[in-house]
Short mmCIF file of C-alpha atoms in Angstrom, two decimals:
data_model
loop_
_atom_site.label_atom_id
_atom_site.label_comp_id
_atom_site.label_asym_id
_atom_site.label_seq_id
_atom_site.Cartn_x
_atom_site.Cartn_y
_atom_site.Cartn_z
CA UNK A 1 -17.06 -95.45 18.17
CA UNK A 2 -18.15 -98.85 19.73
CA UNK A 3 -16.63 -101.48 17.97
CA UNK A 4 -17.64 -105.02 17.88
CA UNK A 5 -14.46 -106.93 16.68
CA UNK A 6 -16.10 -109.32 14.11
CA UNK A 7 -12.75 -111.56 13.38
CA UNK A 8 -13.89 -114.73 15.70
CA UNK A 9 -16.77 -116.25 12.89
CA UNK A 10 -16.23 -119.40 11.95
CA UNK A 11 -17.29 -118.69 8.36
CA UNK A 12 -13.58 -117.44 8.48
CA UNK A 13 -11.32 -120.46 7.36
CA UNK A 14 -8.94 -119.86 10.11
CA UNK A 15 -11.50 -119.80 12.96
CA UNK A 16 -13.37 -122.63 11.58
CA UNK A 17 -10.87 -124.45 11.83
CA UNK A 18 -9.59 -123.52 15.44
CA UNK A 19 -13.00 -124.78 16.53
CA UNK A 20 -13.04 -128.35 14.97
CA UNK A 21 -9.86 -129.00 16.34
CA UNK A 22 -10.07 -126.85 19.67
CA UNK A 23 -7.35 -124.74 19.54
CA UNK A 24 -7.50 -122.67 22.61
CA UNK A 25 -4.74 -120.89 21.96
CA UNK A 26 -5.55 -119.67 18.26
CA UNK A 27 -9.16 -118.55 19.30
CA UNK A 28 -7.40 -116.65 22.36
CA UNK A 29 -5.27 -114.71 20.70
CA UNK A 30 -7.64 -113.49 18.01
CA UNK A 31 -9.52 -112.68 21.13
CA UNK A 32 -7.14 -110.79 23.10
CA UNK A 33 -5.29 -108.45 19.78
CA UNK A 34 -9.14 -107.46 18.84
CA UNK A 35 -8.85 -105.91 22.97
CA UNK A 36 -6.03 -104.38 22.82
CA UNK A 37 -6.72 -102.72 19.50
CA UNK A 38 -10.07 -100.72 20.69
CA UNK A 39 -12.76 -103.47 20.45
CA UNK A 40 -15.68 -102.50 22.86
CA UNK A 41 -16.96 -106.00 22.25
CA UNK A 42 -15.75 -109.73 20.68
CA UNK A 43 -18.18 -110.98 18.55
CA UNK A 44 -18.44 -114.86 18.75
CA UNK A 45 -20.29 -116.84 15.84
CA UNK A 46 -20.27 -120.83 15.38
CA UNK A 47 -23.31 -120.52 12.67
CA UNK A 48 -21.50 -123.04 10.89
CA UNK A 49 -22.00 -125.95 13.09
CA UNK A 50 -25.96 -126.11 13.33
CA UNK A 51 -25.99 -129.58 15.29
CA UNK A 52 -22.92 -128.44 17.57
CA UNK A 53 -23.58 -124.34 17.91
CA UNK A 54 -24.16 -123.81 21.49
CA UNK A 55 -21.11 -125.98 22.56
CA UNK A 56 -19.02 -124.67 20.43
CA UNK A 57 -20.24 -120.99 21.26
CA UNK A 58 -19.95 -121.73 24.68
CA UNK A 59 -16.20 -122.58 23.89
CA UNK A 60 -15.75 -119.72 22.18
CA UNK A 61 -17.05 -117.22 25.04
CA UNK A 62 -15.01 -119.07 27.71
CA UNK A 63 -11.93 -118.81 25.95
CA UNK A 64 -12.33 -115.17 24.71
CA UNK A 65 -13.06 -114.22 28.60
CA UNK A 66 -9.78 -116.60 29.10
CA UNK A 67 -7.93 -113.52 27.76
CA UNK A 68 -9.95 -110.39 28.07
CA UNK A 69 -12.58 -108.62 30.32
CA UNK A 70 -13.93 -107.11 26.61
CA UNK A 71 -17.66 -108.69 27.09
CA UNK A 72 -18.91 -110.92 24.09
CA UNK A 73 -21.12 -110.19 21.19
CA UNK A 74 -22.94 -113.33 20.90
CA UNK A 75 -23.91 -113.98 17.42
CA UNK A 76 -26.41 -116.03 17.12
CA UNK A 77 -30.44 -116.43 15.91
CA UNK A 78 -30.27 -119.36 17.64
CA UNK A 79 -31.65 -119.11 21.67
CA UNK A 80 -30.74 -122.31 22.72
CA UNK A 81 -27.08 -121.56 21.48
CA UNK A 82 -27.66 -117.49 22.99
CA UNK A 83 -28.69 -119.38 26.27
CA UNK A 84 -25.66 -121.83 26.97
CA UNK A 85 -23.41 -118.82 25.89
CA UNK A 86 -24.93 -116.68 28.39
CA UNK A 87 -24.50 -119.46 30.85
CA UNK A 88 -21.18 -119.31 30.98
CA UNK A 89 -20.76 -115.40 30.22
CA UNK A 90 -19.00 -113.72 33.21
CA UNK A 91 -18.44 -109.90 34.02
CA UNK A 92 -19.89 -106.79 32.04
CA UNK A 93 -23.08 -107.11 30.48
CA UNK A 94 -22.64 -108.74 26.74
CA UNK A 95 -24.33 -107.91 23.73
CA UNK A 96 -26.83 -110.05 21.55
CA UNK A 97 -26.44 -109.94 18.15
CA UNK A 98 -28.85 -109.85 16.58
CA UNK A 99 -32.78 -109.63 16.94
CA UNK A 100 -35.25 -108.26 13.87
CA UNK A 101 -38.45 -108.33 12.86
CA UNK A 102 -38.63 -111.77 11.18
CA UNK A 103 -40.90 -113.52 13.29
CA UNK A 104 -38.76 -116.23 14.30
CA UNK A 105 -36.08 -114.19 15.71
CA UNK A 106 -38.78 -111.76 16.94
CA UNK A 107 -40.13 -114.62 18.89
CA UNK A 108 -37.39 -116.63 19.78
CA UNK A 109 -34.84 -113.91 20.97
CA UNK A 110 -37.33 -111.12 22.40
CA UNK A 111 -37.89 -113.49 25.68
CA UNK A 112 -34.14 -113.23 25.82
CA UNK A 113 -33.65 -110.12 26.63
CA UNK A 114 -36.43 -108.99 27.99
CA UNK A 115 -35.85 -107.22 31.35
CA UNK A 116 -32.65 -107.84 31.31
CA UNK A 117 -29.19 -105.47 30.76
CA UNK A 118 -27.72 -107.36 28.07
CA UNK A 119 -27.06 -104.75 24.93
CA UNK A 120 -28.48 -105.85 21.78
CA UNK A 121 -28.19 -105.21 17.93
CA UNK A 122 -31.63 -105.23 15.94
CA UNK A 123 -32.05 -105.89 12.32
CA UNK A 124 -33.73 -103.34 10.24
CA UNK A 125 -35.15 -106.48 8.55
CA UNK A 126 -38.73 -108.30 8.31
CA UNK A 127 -40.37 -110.84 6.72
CA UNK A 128 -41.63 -108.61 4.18
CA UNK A 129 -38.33 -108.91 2.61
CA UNK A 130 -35.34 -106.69 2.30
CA UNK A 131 -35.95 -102.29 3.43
CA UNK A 132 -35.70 -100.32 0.14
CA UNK A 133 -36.23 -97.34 1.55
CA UNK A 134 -35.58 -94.75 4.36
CA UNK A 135 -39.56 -94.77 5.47
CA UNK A 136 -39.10 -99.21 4.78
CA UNK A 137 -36.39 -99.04 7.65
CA UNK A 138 -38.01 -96.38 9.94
CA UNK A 139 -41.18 -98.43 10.36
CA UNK A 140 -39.00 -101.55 11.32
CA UNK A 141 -36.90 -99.34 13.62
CA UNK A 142 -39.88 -98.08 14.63
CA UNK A 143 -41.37 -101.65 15.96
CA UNK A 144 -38.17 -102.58 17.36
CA UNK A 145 -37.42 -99.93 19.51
CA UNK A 146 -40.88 -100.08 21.19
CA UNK A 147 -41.06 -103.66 20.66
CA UNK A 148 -37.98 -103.77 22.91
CA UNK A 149 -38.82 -100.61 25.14
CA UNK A 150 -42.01 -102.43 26.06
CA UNK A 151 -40.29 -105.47 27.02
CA UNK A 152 -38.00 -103.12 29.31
CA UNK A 153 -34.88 -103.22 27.37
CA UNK A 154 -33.38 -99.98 27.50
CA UNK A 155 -32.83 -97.66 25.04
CA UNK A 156 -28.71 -96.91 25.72
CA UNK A 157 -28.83 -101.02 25.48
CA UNK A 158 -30.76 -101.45 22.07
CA UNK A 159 -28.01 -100.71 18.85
CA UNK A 160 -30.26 -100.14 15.75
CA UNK A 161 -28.73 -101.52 12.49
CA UNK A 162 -30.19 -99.99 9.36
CA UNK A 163 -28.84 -102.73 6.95
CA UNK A 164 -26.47 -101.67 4.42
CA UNK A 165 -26.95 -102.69 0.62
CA UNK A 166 -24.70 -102.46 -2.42
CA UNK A 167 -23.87 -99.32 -4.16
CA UNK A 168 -23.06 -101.41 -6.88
CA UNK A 169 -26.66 -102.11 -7.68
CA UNK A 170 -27.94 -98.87 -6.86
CA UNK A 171 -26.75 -95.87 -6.93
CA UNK A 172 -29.42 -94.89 -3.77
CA UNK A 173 -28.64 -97.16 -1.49
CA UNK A 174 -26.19 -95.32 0.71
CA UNK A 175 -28.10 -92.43 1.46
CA UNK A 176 -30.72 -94.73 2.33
CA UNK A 177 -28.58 -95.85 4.68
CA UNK A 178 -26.50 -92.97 5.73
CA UNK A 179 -30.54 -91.19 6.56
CA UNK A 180 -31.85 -93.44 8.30
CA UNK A 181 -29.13 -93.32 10.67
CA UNK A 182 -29.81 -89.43 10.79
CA UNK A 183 -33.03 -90.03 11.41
CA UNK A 184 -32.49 -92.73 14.05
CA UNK A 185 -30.08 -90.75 15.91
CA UNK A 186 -32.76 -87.52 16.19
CA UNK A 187 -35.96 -89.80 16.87
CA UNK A 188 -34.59 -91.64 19.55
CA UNK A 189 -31.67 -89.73 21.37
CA UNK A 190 -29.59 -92.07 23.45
CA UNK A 191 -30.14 -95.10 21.35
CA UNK A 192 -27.21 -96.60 19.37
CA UNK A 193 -27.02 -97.60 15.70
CA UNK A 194 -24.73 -100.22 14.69
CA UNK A 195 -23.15 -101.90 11.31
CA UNK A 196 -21.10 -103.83 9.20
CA UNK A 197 -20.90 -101.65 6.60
CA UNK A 198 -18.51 -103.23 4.55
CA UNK A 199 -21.79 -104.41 2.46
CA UNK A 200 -21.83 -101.27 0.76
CA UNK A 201 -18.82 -101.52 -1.71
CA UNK A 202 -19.83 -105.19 -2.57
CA UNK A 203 -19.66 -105.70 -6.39
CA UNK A 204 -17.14 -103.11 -6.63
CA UNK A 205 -13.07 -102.83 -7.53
CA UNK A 206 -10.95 -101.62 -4.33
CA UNK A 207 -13.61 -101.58 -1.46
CA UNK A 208 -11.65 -100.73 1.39
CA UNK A 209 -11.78 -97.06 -0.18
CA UNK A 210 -15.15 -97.05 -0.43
CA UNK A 211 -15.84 -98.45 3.19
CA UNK A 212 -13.13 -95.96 4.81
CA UNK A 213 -15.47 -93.24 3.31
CA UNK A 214 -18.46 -94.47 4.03
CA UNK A 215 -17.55 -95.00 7.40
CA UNK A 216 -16.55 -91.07 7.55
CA UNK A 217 -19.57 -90.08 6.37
CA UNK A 218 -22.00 -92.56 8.37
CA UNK A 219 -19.98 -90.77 11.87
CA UNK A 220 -21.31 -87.48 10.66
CA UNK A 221 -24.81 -88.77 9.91
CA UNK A 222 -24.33 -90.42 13.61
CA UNK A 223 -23.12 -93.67 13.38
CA UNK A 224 -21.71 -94.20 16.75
CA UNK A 225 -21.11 -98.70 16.47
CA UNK A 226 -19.47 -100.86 14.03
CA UNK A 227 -19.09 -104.34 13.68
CA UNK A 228 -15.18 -104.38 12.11
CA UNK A 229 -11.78 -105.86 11.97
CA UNK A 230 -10.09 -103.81 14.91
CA UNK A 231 -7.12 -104.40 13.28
CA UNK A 232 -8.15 -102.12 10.19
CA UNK A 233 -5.34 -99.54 10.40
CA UNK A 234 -6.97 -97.70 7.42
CA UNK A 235 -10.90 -97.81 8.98
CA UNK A 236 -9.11 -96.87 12.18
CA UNK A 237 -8.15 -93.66 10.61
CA UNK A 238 -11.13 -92.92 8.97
CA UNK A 239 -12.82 -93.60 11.90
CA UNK A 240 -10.84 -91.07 14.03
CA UNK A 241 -11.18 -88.73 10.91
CA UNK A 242 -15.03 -88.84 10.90
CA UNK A 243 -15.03 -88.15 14.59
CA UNK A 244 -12.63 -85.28 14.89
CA UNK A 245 -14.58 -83.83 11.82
CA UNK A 246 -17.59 -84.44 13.12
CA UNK A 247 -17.49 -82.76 15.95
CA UNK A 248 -16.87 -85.59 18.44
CA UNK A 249 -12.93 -85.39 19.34
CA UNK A 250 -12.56 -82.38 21.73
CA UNK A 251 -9.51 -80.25 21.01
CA UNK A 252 -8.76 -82.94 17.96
CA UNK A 253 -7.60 -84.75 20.69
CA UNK A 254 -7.69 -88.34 19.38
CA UNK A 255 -7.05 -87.25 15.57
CA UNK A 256 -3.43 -85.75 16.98
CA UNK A 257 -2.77 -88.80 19.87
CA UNK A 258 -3.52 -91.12 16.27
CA UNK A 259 -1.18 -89.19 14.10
CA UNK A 260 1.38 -89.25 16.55
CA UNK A 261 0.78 -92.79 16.63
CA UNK A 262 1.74 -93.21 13.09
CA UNK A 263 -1.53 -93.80 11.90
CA UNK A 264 -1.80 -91.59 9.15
CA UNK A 265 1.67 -92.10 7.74
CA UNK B 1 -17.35 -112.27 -33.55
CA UNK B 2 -20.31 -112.21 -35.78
CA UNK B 3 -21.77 -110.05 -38.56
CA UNK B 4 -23.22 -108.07 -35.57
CA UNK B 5 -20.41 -106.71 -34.44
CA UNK B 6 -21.01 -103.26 -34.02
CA UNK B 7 -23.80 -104.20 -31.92
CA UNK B 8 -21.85 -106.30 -29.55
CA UNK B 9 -19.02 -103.26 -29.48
CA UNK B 10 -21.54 -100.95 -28.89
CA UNK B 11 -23.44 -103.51 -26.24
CA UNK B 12 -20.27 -103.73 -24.44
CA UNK B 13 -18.89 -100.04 -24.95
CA UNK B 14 -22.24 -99.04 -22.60
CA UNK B 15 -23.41 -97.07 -25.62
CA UNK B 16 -26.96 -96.70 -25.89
CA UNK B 17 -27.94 -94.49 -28.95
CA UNK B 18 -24.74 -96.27 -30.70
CA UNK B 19 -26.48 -99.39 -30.01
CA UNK B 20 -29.94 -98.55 -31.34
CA UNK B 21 -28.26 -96.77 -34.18
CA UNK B 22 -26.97 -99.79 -34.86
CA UNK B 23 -29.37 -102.08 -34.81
CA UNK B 24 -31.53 -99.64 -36.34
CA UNK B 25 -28.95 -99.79 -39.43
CA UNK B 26 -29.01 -103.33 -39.69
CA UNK B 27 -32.66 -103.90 -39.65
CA UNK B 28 -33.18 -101.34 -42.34
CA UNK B 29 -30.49 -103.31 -44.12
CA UNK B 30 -33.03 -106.10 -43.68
CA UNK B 31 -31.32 -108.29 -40.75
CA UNK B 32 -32.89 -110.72 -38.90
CA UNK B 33 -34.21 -109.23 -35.54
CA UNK B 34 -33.46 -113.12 -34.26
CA UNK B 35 -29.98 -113.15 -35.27
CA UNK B 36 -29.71 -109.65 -34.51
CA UNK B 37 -31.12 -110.62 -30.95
CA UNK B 38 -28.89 -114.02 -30.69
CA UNK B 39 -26.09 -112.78 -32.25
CA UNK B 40 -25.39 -109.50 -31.54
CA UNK B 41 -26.92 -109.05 -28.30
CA UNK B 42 -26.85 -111.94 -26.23
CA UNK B 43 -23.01 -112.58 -27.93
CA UNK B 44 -22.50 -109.38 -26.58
CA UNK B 45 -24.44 -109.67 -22.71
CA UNK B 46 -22.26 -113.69 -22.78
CA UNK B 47 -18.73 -111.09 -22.93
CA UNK B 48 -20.18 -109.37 -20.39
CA UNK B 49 -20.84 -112.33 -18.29
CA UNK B 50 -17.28 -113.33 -19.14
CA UNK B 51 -15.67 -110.36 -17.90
CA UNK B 52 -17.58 -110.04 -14.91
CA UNK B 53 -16.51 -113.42 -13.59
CA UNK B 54 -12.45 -112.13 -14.56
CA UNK B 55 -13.16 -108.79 -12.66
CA UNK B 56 -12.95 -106.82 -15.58
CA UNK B 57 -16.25 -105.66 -15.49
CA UNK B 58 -18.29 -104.73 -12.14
CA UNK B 59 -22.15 -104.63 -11.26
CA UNK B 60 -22.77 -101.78 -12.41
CA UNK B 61 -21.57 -102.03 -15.43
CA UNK B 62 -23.72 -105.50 -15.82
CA UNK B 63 -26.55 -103.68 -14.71
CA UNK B 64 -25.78 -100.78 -17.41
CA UNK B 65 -25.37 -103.61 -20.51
CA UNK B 66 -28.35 -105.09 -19.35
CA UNK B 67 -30.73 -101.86 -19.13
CA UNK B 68 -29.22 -100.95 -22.89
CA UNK B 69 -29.43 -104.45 -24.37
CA UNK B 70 -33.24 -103.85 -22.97
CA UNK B 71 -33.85 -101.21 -25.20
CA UNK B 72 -32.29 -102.53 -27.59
CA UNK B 73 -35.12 -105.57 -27.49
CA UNK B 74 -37.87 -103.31 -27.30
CA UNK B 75 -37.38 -102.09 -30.52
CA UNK B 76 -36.73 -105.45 -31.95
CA UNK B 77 -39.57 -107.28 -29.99
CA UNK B 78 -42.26 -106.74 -32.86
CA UNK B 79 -40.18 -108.59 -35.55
CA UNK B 80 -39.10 -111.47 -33.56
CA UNK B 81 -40.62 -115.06 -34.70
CA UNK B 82 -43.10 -115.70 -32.19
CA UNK B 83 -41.97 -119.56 -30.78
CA UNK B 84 -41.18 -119.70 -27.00
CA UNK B 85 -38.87 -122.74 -28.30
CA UNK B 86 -36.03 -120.22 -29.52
CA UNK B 87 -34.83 -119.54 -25.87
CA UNK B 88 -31.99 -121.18 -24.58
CA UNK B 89 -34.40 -122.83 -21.77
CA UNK B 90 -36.43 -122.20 -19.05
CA UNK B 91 -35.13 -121.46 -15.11
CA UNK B 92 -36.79 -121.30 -11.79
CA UNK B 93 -35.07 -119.07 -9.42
CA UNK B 94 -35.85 -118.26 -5.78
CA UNK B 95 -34.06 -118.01 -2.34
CA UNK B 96 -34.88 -120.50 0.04
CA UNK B 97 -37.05 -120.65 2.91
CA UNK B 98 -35.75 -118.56 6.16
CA UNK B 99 -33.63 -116.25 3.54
CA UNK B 100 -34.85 -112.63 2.99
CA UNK B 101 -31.66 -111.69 0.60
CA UNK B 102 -32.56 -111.09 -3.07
CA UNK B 103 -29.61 -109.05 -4.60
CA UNK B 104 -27.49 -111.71 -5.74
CA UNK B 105 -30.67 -113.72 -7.15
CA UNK B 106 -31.65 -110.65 -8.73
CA UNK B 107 -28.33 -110.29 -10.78
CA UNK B 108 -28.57 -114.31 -11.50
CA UNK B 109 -31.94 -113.58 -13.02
CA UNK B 110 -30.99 -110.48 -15.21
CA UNK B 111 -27.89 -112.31 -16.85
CA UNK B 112 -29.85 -115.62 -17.38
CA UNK B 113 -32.80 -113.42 -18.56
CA UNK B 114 -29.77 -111.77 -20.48
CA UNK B 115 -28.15 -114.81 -21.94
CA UNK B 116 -31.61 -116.15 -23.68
CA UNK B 117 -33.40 -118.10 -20.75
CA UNK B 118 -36.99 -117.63 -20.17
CA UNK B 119 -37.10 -117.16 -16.32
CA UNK B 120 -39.67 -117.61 -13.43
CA UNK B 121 -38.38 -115.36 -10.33
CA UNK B 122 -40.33 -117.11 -7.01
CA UNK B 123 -38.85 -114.29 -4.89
CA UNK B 124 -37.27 -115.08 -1.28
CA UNK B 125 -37.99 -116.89 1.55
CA UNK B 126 -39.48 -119.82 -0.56
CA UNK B 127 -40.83 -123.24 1.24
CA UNK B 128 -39.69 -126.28 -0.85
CA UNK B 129 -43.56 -127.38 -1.78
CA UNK B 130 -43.74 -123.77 -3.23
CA UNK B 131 -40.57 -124.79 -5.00
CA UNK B 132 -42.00 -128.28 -6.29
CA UNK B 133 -45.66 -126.78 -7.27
CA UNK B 134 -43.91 -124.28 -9.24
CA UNK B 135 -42.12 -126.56 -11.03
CA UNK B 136 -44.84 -129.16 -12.12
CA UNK B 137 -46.72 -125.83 -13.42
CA UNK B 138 -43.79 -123.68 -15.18
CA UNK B 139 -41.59 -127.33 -16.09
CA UNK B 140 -37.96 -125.51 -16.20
CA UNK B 141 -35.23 -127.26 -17.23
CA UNK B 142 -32.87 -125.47 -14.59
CA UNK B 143 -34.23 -124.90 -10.82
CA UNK B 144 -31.45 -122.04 -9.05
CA UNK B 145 -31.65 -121.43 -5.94
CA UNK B 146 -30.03 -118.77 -3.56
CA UNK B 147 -29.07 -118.47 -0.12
CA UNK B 148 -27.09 -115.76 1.63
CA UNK B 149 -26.29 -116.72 5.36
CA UNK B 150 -24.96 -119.98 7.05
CA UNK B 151 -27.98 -120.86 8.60
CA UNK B 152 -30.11 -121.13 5.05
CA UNK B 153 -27.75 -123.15 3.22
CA UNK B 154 -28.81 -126.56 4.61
CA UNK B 155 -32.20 -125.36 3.69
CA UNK B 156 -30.81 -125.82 0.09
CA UNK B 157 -29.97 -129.80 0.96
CA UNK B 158 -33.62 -129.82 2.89
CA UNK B 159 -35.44 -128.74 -1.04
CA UNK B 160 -33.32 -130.75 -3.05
CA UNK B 161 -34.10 -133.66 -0.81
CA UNK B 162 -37.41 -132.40 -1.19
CA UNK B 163 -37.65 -132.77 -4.94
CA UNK B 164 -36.40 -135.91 -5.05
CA UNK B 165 -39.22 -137.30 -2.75
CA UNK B 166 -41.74 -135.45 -4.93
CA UNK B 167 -40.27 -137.42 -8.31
CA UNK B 168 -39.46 -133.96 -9.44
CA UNK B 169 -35.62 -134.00 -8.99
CA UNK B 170 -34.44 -135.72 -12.38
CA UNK B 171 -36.64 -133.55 -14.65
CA UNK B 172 -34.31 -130.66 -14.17
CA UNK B 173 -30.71 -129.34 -13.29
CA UNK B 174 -30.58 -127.59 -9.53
CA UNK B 175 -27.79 -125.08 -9.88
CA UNK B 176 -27.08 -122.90 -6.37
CA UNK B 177 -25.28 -119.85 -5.24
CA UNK B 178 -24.42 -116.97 -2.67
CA UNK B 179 -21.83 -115.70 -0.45
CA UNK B 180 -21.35 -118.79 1.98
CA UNK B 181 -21.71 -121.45 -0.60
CA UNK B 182 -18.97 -123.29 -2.08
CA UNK B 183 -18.33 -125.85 -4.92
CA UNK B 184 -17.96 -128.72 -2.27
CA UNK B 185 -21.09 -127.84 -0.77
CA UNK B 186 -22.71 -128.11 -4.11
CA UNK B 187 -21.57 -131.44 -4.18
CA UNK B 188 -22.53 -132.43 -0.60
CA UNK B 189 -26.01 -131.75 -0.93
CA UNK B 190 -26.08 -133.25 -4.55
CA UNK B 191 -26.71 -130.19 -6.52
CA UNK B 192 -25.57 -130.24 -10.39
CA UNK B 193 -23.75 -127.41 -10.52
CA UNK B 194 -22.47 -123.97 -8.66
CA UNK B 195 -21.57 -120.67 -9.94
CA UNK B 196 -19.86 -117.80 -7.68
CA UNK B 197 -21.28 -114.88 -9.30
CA UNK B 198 -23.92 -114.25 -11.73
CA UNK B 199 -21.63 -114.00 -14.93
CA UNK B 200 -21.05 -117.68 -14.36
CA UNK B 201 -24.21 -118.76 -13.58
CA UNK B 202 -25.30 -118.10 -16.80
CA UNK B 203 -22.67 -120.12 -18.43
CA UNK B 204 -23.41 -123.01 -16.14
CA UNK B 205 -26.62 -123.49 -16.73
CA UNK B 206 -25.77 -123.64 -20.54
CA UNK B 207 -23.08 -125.86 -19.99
CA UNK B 208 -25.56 -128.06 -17.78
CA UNK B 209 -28.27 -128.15 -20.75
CA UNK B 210 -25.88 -128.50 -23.97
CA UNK B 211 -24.45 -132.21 -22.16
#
């Protein structure tokens, strides 16, 4: 699993805060415990400050990389604030997240990363509205992926996110999901897929059950990236679970290094 | 509770053919489908709304109520007096400009459409002049609007300054809502109201148009 820590968004009180009054050492250490528990990437967002974004992104990036050699998920639809954050973005190849179909973004993100190696997450989402179904997302995956492919972004770079929508308010919507990540997966072997799929237990009473099983089934169906809290001992496991069941944890090595670890205590 | 109780019970108890048996009952006792309708239901869909903002009742359990309480009106729709005046007032909803997300708006619409209101859903991604034009030609007395991300709130200041430059702002009461916005932020950009989920947001905009 590729995760992309999500904790350093300043729509978190905490964060927002550690921006406005530059605290280096706050944003750091967020930075540096999302590392050392398995993050693959740091996701940086200052999408609260429109006027101020791409200094304060550019903060952000210099002080995760302060800490870590974890590249950066830059999240952003912004270019101008993608573009100073890439400025100052040193070492492995970070990820951009996140392009769709909207026009807008289409347009103002596609230049971007265009021939370049920098990953990126794209939006099962257009400016027809919100994908009902698994045929709605494949078309948008669909354009994406040769959208992107055209523009020589490769296809171990591009992470396809299928958008997850409540259970709550209807009862289809995570099979939607959970097959169009099958059908992802087999269409376009080598490609990623990527979520925050905490989305799916919104409007309903204790969630984190809900995601942790989710999250074991979406491994089976092929989920291979996450956007998540690192930290989530409980996701951890079923994360670890899903793989080892899944058929992607040789000799259930990582399910027995994890239980020795305590994790399923 | 009113003489409709067993219509709000069943309303509330998710019972469908208790519900029509019900109201069934009560018009062959010679009820009023209005105060059947006004009482019994929307009393009932108002409890709802009230236990959904105390997290005693979830989505889909709104949902649920809501699809019942539909049938329910079906069968009393023929026998209803036939004034437009009887409903608790009329709301434009949409999500602004930029913002694709509907959910939320959708539940907002259901429990206004629920609690009485005669609603006008604009749909998503709506430019303020769409928002203005509707409202010279539907005249609501509540506008709503939605927006889901941190980039499309100020889009939410950018229409309400909008109204006021098209003379349109002090002929209604702008109510807002979604994840990133806040009661503060209602304030900031001048809005009347906020609600944080959609049980609320019917009881807002009734508290809004009873002052």
């Amino acid at each position: 699993m590729i995760i992309i820590g999500e904790l350093i968004n300043a729509s978190r009180k905490a964060i927002g805060a550690a921006i406005k009054e530059k605290d280096e050492q706050a944003v750091r250490k967020v930075a540096a415990d999302q590392a050392e528990n398995g993050a693959s990437f740091i996701d940086v967002n200052a999408g609260i400050f429109v006027d101020d974004e791409p200094d304060y992104l550019t903060w952000l990036v210099k002080n995760v990389q302060a800490v870590t050699d974890v590249p950066c998920a830059i999240d952003s639809p912004n270019p101008k604030a993608i573009e100073a954050a890439l400025a100052v973005h040193k070492g492995a190849a970070p990820m951009i997240n996140s392009i769709s179909l909207e026009k807008d973004r289409w347009e103002n993100l596609l230049p971007i990363v265009a021939g370049t190696d920098l990953k990126v997450v794209a939006l099962c989402m257009s400016d027809d509205g919100m994908p009902q179904t698994v045929d709605d997302r494949m078309k948008i995956a669909d354009k994406l992926v040769n959208g992107l492919l055209q523009k020589d972004v490769k296809l171990e770079n591009i992470f396809i996110d299928p958008l997850v929508q409540p259970l709550s308010v209807n009862k289809e919507f995570g099979m939607q999901f959970l097959d169009t990540i099958e059908q992802i997966t087999t269409q376009f072997a080598g490609i990623h897929t990527a979520c925050g799929l905490s989305n799916i237990s919104y409007g309903l009473p204790a969630r984190k059950f809900i995601n942790r099983a989710f999250m074991t089934i979406a491994i089976a169906k092929g989920l291979d990236g996450a956007i998540m809290n690192p930290m989530d001992k409980g996701m951890i496991a079923a994360i670890t679970l899903g793989e080892a069941l899944a058929g992607k944890d040789d000799f259930c090595m990582k399910y027995l290094k994890a239980f020795r670890a305590g994790l399923f205590e | 509770m009113s003489e409709f109780t067993s219509v709000t019970e069943a309303l509330l108890a998710l019972d469908a053919d208790k519900l029509l048996g019900e109201v069934d009952k009560y018009l062959a006792d010679g009820a009023n489908a209005d105060a059947i309708l006004n009482d019994g239901l929307i009393a009932g869909m108002d409890i709802v709304g009230d236990r959904m903002q105390e997290g005693d009742m979830f989505i889909p359990e709104v949902l649920m109520a809501a699809q019942i309480m539909g049938k329910a009106v079906e069968k009393l729709k023929p026998l209803l007096a036939d004034d437009a005046g009887s409903s608790a007032g009329k709301v434009l909803i949409g999500t602004v400009k930029g913002d694709l997300h509907d959910i939320g708006k959708n539940l907002v619409s259901m429990m206004l459409e629920s609690a009485g209101f005669e609603i006008k859903d604009i749909g998503v991604d709506v430019e303020p002049a769409t928002f203005i034009s509707e409202i010279k030609a539907f005249q609501p007395d509540v506008l709503a609007l939605s927006a889901l991300l941190t980039t499309t709130m100020p889009m939410m200041k950018s229409t309400i300054e909008a109204l006021a430059d098209a003379g349109v702002r002090d002929s209604l009461k702008v109510i807002v809502g979604g994840a990133p916005v806040s009661d503060n932020f209602a304030r900031e950009i001048g809005a009347d109201g906020y609600a944080p989920d959609a049980g609320s947001a019917s009881k807002l905009a009734k508290t809004l148009l009873s002052n």
